[in-house]
Coordinates of C-alpha atoms in Angstrom, one line a residue:
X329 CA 104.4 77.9 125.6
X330 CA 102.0 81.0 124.6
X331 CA 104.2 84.3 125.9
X332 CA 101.8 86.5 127.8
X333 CA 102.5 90.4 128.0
X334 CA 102.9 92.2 131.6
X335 CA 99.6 93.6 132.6
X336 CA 100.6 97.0 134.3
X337 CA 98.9 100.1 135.6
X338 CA 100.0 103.5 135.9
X339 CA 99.3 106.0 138.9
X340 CA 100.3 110.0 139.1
X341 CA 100.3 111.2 142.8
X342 CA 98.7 109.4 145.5
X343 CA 99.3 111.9 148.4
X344 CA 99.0 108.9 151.0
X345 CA 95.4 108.0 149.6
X346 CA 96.2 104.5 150.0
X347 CA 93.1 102.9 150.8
X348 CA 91.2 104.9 148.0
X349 CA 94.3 103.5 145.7
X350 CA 94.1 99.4 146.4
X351 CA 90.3 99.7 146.8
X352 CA 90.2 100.9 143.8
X353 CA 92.6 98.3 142.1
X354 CA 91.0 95.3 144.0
X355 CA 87.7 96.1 142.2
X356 CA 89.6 96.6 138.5
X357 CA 91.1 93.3 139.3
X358 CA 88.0 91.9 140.5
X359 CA 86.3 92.5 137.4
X360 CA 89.3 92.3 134.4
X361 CA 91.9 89.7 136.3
X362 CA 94.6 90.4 138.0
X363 CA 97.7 93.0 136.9
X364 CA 101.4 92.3 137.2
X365 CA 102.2 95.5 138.6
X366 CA 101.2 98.8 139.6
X367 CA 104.4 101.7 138.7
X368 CA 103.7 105.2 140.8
X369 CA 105.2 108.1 139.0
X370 CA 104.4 110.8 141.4
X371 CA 104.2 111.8 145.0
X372 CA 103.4 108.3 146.7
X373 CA 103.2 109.8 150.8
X374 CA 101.3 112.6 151.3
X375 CA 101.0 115.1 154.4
X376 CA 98.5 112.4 156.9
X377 CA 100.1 109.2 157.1
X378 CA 97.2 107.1 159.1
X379 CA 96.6 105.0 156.3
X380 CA 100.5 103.5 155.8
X381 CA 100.3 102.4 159.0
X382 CA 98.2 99.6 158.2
X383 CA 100.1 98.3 155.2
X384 CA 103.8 99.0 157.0
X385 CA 102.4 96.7 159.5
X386 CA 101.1 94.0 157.4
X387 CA 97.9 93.8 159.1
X388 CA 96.3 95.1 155.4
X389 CA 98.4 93.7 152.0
X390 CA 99.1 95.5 149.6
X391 CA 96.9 93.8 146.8
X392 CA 99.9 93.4 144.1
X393 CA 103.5 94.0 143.5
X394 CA 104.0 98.2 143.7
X395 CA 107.0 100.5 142.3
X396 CA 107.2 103.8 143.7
X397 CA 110.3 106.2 142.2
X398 CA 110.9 108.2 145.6
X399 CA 110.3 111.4 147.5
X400 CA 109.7 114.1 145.5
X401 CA 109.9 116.6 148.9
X402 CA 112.3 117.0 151.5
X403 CA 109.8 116.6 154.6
X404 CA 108.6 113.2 153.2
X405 CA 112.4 111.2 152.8
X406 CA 111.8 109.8 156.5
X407 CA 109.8 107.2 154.8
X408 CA 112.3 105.7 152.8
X409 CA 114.5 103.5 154.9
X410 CA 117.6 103.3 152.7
X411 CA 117.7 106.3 149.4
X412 CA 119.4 103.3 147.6
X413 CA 116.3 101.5 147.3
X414 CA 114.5 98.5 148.9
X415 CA 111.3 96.9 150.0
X416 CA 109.6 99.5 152.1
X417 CA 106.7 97.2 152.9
X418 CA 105.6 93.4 151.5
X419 CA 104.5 94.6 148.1
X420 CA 105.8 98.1 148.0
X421 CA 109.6 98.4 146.4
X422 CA 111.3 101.7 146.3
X423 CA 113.9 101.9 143.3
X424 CA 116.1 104.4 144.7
X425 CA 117.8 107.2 143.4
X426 CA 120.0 105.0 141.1
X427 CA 118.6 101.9 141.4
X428 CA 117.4 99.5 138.5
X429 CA 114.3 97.0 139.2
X430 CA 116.0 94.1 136.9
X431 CA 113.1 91.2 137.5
X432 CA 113.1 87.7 135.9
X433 CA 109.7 88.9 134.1
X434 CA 112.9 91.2 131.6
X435 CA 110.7 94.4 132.6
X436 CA 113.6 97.2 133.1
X437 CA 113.0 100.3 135.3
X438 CA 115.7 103.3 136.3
X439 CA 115.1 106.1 138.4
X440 CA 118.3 108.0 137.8
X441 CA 117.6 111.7 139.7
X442 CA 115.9 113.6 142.9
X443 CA 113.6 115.4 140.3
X444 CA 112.0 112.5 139.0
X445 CA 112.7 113.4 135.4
X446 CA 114.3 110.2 133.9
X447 CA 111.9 107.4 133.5
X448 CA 113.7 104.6 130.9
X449 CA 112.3 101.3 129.9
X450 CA 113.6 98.7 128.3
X451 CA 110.6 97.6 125.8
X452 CA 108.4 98.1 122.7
X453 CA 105.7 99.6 124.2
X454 CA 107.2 103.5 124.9
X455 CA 110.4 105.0 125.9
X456 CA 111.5 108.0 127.8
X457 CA 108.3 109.5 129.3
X458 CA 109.1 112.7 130.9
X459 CA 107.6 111.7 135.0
X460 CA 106.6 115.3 135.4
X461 CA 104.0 115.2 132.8
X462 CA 102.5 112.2 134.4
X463 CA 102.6 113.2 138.0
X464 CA 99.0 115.4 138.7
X465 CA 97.9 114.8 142.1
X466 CA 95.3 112.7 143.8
X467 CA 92.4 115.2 145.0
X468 CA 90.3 115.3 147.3
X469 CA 86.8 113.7 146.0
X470 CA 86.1 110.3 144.6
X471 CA 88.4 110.3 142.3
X472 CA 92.2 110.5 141.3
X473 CA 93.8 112.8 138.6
X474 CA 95.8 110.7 136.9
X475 CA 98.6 110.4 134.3
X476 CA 98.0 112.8 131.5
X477 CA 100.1 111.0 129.1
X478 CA 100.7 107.7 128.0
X479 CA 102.0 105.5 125.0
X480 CA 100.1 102.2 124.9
X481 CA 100.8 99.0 123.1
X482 CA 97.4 97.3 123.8
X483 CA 94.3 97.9 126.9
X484 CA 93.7 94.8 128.2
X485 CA 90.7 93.0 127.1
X486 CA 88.0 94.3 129.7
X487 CA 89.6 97.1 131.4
X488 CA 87.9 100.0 131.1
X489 CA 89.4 102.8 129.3
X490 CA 90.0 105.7 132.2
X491 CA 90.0 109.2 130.8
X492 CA 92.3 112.1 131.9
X493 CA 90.0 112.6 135.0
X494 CA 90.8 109.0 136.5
X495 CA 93.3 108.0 138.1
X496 CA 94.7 104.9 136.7
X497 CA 96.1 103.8 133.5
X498 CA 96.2 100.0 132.2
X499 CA 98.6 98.8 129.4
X500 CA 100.3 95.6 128.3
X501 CA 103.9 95.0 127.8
X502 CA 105.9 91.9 126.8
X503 CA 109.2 91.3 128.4
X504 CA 112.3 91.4 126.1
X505 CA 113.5 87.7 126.9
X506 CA 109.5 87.0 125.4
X507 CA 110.1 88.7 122.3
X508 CA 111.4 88.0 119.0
X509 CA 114.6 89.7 117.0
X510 CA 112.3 91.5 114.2
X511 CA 109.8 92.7 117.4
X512 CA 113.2 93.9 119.2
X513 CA 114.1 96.4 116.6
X514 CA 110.7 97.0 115.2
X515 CA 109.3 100.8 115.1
X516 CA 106.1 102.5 115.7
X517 CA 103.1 102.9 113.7
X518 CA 103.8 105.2 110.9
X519 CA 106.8 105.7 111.2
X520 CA 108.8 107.0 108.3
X521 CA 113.0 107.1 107.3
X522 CA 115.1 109.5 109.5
X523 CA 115.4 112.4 106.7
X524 CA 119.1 112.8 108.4
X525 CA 121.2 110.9 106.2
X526 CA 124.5 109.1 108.0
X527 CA 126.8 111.7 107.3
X528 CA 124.7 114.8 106.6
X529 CA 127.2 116.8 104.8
X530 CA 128.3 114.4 102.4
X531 CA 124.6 113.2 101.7
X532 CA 123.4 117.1 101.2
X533 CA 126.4 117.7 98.6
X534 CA 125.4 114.5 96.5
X535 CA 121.8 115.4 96.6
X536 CA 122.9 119.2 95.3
X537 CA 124.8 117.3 92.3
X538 CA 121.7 115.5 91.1
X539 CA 120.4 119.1 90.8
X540 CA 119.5 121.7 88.1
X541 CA 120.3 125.3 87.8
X542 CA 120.5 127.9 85.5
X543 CA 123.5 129.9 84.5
X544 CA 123.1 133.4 84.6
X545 CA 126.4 134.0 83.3
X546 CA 126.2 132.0 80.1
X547 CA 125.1 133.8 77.0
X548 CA 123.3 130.8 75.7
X549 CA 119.7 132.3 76.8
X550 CA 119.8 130.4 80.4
X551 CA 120.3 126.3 79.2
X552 CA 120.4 124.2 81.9
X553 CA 123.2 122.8 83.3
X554 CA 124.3 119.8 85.2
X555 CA 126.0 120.7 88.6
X556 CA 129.7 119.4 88.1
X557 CA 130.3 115.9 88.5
X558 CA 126.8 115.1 89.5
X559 CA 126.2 112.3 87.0
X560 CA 129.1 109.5 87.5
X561 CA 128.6 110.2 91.7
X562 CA 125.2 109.6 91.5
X563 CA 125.6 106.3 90.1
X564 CA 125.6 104.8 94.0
X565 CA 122.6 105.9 95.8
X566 CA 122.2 106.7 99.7
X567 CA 120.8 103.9 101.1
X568 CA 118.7 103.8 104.3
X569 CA 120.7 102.0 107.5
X570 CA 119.1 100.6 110.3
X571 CA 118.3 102.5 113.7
X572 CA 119.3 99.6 115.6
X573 CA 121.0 96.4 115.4
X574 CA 119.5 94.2 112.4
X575 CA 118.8 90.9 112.3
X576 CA 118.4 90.7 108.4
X577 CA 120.7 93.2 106.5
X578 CA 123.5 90.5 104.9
X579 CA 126.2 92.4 106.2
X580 CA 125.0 92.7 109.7
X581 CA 126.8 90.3 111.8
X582 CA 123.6 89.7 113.6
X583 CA 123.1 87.4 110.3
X584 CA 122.3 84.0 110.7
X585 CA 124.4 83.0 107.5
X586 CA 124.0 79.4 107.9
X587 CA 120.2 79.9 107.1
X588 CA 121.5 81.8 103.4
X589 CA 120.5 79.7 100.5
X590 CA 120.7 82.1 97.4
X591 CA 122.3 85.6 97.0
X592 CA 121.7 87.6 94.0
X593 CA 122.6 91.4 93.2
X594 CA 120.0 93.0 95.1
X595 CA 118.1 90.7 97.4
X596 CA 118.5 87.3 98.5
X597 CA 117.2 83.7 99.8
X598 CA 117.3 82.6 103.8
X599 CA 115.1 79.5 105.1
X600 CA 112.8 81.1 107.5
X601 CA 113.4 80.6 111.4
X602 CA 111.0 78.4 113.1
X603 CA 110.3 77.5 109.6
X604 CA 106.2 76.6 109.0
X605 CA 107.1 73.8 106.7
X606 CA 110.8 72.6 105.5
X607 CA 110.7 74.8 102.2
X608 CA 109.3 78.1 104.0
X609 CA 111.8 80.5 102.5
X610 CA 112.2 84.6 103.2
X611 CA 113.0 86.9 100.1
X612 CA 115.1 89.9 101.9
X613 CA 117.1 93.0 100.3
X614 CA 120.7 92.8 101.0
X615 CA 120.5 96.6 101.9
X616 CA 118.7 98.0 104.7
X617 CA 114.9 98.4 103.2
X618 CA 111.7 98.7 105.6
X619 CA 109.1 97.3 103.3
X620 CA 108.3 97.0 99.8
X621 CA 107.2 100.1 99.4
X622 CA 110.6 102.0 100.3
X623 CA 112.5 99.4 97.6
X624 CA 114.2 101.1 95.0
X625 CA 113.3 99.6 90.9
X626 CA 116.4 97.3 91.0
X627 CA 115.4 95.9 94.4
X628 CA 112.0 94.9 93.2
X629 CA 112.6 93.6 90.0
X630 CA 115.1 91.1 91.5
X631 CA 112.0 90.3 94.3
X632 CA 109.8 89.5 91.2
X633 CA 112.7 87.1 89.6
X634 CA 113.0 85.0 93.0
X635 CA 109.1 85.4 93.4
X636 CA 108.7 83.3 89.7
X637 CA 111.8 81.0 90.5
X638 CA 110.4 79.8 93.5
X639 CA 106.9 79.2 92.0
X640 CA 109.2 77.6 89.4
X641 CA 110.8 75.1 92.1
X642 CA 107.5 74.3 93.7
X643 CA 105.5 73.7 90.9
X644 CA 107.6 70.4 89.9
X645 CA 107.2 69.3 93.3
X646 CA 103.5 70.0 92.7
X647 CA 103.1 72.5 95.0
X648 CA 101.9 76.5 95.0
X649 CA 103.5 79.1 96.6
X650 CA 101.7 82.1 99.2
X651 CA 103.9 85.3 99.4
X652 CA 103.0 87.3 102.3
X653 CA 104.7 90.5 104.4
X654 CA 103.8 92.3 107.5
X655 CA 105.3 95.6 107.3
X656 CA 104.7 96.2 110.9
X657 CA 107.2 95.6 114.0
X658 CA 109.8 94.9 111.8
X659 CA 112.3 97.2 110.4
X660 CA 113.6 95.7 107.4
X661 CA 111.4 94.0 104.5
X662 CA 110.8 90.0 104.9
X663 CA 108.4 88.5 102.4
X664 CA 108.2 85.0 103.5
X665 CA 107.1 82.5 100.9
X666 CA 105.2 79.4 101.9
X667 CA 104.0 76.5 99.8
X668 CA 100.8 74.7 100.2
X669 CA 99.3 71.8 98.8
X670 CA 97.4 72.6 95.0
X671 CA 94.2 71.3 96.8
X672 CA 94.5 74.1 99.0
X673 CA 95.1 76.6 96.4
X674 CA 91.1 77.3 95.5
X675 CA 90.3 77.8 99.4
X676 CA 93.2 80.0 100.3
X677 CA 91.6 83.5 99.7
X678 CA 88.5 82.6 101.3
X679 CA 90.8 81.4 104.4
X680 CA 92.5 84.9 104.6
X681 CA 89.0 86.5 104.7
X682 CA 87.5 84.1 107.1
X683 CA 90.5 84.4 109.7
X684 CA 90.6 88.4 109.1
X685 CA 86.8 88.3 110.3
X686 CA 87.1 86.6 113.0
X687 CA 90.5 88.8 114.3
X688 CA 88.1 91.7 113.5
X689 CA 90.7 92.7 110.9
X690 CA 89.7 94.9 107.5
X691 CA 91.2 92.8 104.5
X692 CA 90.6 94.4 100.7
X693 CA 91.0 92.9 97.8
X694 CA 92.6 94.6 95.7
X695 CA 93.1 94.7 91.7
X696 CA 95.4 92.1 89.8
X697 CA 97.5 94.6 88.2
X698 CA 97.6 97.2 90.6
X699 CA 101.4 97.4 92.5
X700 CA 101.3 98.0 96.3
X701 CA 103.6 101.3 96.1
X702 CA 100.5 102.8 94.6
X703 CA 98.2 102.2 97.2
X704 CA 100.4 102.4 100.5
X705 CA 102.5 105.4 101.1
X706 CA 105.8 105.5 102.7
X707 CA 105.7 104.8 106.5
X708 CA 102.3 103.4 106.9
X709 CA 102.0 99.7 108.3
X710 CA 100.3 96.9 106.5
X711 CA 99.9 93.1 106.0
X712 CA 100.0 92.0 101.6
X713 CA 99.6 88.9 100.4
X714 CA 99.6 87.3 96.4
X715 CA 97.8 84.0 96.7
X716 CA 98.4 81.1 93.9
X717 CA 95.1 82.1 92.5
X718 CA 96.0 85.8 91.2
X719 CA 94.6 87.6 93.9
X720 CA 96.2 90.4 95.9
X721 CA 95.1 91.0 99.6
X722 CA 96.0 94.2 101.6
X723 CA 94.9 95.2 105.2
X724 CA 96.2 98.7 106.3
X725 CA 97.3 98.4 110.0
X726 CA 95.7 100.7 112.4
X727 CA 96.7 100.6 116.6
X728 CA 93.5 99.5 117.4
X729 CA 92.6 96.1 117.3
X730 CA 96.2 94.9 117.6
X731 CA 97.4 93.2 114.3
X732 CA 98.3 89.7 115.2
X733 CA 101.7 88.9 114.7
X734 CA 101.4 85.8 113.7
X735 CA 98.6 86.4 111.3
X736 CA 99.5 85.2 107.8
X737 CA 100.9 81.9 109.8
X738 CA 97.6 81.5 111.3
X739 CA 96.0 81.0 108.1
X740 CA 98.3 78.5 106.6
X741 CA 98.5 77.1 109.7
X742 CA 94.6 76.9 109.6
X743 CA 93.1 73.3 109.3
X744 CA 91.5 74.3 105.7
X745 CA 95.3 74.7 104.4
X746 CA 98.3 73.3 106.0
X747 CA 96.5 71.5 108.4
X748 CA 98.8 71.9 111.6
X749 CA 97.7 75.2 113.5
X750 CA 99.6 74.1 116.6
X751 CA 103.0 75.4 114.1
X752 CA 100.9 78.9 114.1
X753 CA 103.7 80.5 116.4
X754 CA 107.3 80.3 115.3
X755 CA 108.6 80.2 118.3
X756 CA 107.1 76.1 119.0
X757 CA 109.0 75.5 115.1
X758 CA 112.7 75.9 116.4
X759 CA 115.2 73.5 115.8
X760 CA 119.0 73.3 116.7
X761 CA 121.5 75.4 114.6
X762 CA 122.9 72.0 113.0
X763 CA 119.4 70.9 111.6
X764 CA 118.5 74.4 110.6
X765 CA 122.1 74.2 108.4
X766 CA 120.8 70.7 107.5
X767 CA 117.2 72.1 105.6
X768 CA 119.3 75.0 104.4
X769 CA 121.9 72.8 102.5
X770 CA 119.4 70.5 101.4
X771 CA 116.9 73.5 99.7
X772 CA 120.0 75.1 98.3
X773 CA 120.8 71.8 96.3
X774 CA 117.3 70.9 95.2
X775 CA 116.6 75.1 94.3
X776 CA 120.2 74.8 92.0
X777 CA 118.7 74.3 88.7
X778 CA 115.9 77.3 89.4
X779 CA 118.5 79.9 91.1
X780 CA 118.9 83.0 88.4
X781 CA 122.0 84.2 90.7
X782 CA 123.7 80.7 89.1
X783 CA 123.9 81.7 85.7
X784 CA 126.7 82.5 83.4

């Protein structure tokens, strides 16, 4: 099954405007399907009350499931039947003033003061809003003033896109039990490396002993010295740790370890979850790396010896070998290698173009030689792919259109390759822990003679 994100919408005050409110929201769902739910963040009664009547009664629904966070003044808490939260009409919940709207959908909501300042929720798509800042009020023409600020994951196709003077806000939002473990702890776009290092005072003095300075006081004319003991501490680098638990650093205990086929120095070898095909293998750093552009030299070059072993492996089975990585909702590097059939190998560049088209998606080519540290800088998102052929394809990831997930999987997937595109989503590939330790075992034997980290 396909996971679907929630369709929300977002309203500031409504001031007891209630039939301007689900008028208006009957005609956006009229014309771009309907919404999950709408969330109020402001003032939901207002000073004449005519209009609740109506709903309170049920003689007028409430068009769709409605979350209002409380009074935000003292003369309107006679609305609110119990402060602890509850249904205050069919359609219209009140979270309360510590309440927590836990439903099946995995959408989390907690309204945790009187001021309305706390607003936390429990996805990808933003955290922490301050309420205050989204809580202008409904006036008193045609249209509402609405929430001034707003992180978004993705307008729904067809929705239009309101502007500061409107009252409404759209977004999408899939629920956590929906989502995968990379999307869990991915990180925005463009996001860079916390420049805080783990233990800040220990990190600042081993940075200060890879320094230079001169000494004034030596009568050598100013020669540069070393600071002391800079060189032998040096020798193990600060490495970047994850901002949240990690399904792919080796020492994690998130680790699936029964899915480990090769570990080397540096890097090593795990059959893929919801594997495309049996031998669909991910190249990971041991250490905690974002993509390959934050890699350090040692890192890499042990990337590029797996990189040639596997095309090694697959070659006698007469096979070639795609490399791709999406260095975007994920916060630690995966470059997944998939083989293909050899009379796929001549089609595959013009399959990655022809399915980047039709996602509306910019794909470059870009030169043979070139390395993809010197075209991306650090923090910026991207899908890069090497193709049996030679050819190296980058797409820099923007927030609008939404990179597919799923994308390099798509085009294997794609009839012109692999030839099963119903295997597109990973999700629809799982298999029990026992066979998963089964096609581990089995590529771990076969890949023996090929595996550098065997050697004597």
């Amino acid at each position: 099954m396909t996971s679907k994100p929630l369709r929300i919408l977002v309203s500031g005050d409504v001031n007891g405007r209630f039939d301007q409110l689900f008028s208006r929201i009957t005609s956006i769902q009229q014309k771009s399907g309907s919404f999950d739910l709408l969330l109020c963040v402001g003032n939901f009664f207002g000073d004449k009350t005519e209009e609740w009547h109506k709903y309170s009664s049920g003689s007028v629904k409430v068009p769709l499931p409605v979350l209002i966070l409380g009074p935000n003044k003292g003369e309107h808490v006679h609305w609110y039947k119990d402060m602890q939260g509850g249904d205050l009409c069919e359609n219209v919940t009140y979270l309360g003033k510590k309440g927590l709207y836990n439903g099946s959908s995995g959408l989390q909501l907690a309204y945790l003061s009187g001021t309305q300042s706390d607003f936390i929720s429990d996805n990808t798509s933003f955290n922490a809003l301050d309420i205050n800042s989204l809580t202008d009020p409904v006036k008193n023409d045609s249209k509402f003033k609405g929430v001034d600020i707003l992180i978004t994951s993705q307008w729904p196709e067809g929705v239009e896109k309101y502007s500061t003077e409107l009252y409404l806000y759209a977004f999408s939002m899939m629920p956590m039990s929906q989502m995968d473990a990379a999307e869990l702890v991915s990180q925005p776009l463009d996001v860079t490396e916390c420049p805080y290092k783990e233990n800040s005072s220990v990190s600042v003095q081993a940075e200060r002993q890879d320094q230079y300075f001169y000494d004034v006081k030596d009568d050598s004319g100013g020669k540069k010295r070393r600071a002391e003991g800079g060189a032998d501490k040096q020798q193990k680098k600060h490495k970047p740790v994850p901002t949240g638990p990690c399904w792919f650093c080796l020492g994690s205990p998130e680790v699936e370890k029964h899915l480990v086929v090769s570990v080397g120095s540096e890097t090593y070898l795990a059959l893929a979850k919801g594997a495309l095909v049996d031998e669909h293998i991910l190249i990971l750093p041991i250490g905690h790396y974002q993509s390959t552009v934050t890699v350090p030299e040692e890192v890499l070059e042990e990337i590029e010896r797996y990189k040639k072993a596997i095309k090694k492996y697959l070659k006698k089975q007469g096979k070639a070998v795609v490399f791709f990585e999406r260095n975007y909702k994920t916060q630690h590097l995966q470059i997944q290698a998939v083989p293909i059939p050899q009379d796929s190998v001549q089609d595959i560049k013009d399959m990655f173009f022809e399915c980047a088209e039709s996602e509306s998606i910019e794909l470059n080519e870009i030169p043979v030689h070139s390395d993809i540290r010197q075209i991306v800088q650090i923090g910026v998102p991207y899908f890069y792919a090497e193709v049996p052929t030679g050819e190296k394809l980058y797409c820099r990831i923007s927030g609008s259109p939404k990179f597919p997930l799923q994308f390099g999987r798509e085009v294997l997937a794609s009839h012109g390759v692999l030839n099963m595109p119903e295997r597109a989503d990973w999700k629809v590939c799982s298999m029990s822990k026992t066979q998963e330790a089964s096609l581990a075992a089995e590529f771990k034997s076969k890949f023996k003679k090929y595996d550098f980290t065997l050697e004597d």
